PDB file of C-alpha atoms in Angstrom:
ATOM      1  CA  UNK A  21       0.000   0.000   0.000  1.00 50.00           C
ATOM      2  CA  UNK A  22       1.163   3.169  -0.867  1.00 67.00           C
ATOM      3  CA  UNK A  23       1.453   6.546   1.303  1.00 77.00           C
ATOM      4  CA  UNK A  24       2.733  10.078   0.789  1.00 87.00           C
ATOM      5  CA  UNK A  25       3.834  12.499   2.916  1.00 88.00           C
ATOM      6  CA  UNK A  26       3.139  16.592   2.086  1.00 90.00           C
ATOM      7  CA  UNK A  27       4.682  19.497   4.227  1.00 89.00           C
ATOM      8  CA  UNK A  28       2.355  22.195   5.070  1.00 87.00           C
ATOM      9  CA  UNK A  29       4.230  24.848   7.615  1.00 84.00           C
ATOM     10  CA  UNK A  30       5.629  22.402  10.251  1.00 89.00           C
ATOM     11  CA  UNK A  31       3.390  19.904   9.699  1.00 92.00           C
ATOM     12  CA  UNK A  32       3.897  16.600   7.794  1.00 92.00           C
ATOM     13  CA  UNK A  33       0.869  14.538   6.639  1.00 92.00           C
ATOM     14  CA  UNK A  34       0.936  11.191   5.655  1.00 91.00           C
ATOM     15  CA  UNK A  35      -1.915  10.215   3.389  1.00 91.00           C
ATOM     16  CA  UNK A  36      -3.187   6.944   1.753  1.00 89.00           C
ATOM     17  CA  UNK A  37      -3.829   6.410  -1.714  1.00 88.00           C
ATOM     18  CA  UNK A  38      -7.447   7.514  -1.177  1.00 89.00           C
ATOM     19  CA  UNK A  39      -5.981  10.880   0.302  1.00 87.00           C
ATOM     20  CA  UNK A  40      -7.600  10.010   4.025  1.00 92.00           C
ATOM     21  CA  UNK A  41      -4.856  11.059   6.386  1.00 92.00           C
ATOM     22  CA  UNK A  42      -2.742   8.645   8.197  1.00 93.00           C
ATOM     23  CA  UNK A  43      -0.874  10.375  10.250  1.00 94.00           C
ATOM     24  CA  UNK A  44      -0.023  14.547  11.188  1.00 95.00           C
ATOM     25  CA  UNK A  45       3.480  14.953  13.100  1.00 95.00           C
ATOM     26  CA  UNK A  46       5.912  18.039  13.576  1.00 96.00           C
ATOM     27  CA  UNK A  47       8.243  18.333  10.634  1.00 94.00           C
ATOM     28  CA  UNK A  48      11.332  18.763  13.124  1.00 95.00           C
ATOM     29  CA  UNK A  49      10.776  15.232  14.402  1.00 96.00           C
ATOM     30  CA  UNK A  50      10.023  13.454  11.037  1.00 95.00           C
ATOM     31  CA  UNK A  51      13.463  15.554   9.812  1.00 96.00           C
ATOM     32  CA  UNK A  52      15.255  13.986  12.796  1.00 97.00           C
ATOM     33  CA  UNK A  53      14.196  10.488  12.474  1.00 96.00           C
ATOM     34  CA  UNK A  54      14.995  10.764   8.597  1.00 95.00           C
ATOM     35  CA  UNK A  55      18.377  11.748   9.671  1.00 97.00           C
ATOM     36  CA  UNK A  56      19.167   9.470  12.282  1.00 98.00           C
ATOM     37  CA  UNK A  57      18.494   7.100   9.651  1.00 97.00           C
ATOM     38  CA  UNK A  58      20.413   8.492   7.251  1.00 97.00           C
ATOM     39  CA  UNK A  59      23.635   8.874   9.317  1.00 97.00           C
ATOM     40  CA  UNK A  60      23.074   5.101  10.866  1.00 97.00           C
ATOM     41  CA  UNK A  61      26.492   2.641   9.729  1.00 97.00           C
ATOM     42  CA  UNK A  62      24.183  -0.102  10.927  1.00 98.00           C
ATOM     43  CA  UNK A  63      21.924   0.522   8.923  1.00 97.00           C
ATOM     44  CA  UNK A  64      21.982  -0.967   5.007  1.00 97.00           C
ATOM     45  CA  UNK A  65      23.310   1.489   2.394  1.00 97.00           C
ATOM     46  CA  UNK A  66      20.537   1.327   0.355  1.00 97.00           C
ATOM     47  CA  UNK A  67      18.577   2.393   3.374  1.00 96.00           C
ATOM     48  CA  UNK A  68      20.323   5.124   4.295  1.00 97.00           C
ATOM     49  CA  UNK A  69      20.514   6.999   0.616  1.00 96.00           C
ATOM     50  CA  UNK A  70      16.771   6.522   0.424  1.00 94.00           C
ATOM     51  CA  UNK A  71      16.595   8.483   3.864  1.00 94.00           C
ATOM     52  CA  UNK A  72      18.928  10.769   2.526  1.00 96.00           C
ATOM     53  CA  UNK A  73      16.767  11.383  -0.869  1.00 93.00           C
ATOM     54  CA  UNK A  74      14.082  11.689   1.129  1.00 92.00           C
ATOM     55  CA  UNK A  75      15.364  13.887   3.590  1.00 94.00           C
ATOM     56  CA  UNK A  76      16.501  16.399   0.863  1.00 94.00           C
ATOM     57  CA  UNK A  77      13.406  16.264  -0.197  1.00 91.00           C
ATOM     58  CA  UNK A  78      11.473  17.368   2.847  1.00 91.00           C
ATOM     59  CA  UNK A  79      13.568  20.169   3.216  1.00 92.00           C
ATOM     60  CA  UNK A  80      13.105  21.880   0.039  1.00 91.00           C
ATOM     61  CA  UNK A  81       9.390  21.159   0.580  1.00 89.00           C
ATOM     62  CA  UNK A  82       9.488  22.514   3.828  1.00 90.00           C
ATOM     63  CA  UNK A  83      11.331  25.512   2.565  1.00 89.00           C
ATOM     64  CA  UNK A  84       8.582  26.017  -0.521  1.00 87.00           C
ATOM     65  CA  UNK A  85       5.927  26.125   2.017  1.00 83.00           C
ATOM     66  CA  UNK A  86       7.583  28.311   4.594  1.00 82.00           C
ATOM     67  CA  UNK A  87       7.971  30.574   1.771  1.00 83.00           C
ATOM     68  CA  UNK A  88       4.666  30.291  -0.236  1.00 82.00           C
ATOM     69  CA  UNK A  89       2.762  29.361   2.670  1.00 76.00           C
ATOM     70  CA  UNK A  90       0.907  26.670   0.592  1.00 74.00           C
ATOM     71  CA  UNK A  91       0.797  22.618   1.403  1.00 72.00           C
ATOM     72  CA  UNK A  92       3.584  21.257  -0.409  1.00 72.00           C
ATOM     73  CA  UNK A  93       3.638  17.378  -1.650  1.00 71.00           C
ATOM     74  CA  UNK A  94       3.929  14.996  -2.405  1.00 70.00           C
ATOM     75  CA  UNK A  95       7.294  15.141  -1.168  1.00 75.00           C
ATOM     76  CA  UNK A  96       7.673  10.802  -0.966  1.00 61.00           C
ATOM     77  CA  UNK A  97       5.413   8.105  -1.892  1.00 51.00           C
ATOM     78  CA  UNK A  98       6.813   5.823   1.038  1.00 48.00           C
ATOM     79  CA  UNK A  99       5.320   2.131   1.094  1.00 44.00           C
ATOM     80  CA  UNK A 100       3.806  -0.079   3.943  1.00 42.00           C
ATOM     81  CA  UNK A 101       6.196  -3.414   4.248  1.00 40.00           C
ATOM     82  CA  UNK A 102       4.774  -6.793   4.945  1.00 38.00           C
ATOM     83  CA  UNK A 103       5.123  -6.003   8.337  1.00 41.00           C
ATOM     84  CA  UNK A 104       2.850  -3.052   8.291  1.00 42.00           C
ATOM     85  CA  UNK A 105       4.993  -0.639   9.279  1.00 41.00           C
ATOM     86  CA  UNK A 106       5.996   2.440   6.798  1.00 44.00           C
ATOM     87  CA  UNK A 107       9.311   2.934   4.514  1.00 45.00           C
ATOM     88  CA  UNK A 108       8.165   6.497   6.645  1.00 45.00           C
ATOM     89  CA  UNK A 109       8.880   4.778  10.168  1.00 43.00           C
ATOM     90  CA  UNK A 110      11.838   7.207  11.062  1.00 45.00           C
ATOM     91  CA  UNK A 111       9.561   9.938  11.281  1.00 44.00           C
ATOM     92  CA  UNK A 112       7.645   8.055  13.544  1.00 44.00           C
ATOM     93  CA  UNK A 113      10.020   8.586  16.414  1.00 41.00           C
TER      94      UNK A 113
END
């Protein structure tokens, strides 16, 4: 199942393929747990660039909407794994 996540001020939403919203949390935490990911050796490689992508992403989304003051997205279609969590689970912490 696929999600995305949009920036809108200091908010990111994460939204079904419906667009019925999943989750709301504070942009400073999601960018945190993207890079904690992203700077994690223990984690795989792979991993760790598609935090980094994704990261760099969220930034310059979060920078377009600071400055337009407008919802910006979708900034990553992140997927649900087998295990039901999200490819979006770092900004979960």
């Amino acid at each position: 199942m696929s999600h995305e996540l949009y920036v809108e001020g200091n908010k990111v939403t994460e939204t079904d393929p419906s667009g019925y919203i999943q989750s709301e949390k504070d942009y400073v935490r999601v960018q945190a747990g993207y890079k904690a990911v992203a700077h994690n050796p223990a984690m795989a490689s792979s991993t760790r660039e598609e935090a980094q992508r994704t990261l760099s992403e969220l930034e310059q989304a979060h920078a377009d909407a600071q400055q337009t003051g407008e919802e910006q997205g979708p900034v990553k279609p992140a997927t649900k794994n087998k295990g039901g969590s999200s490819s979006s689970a770092a900004a979960d912490e």
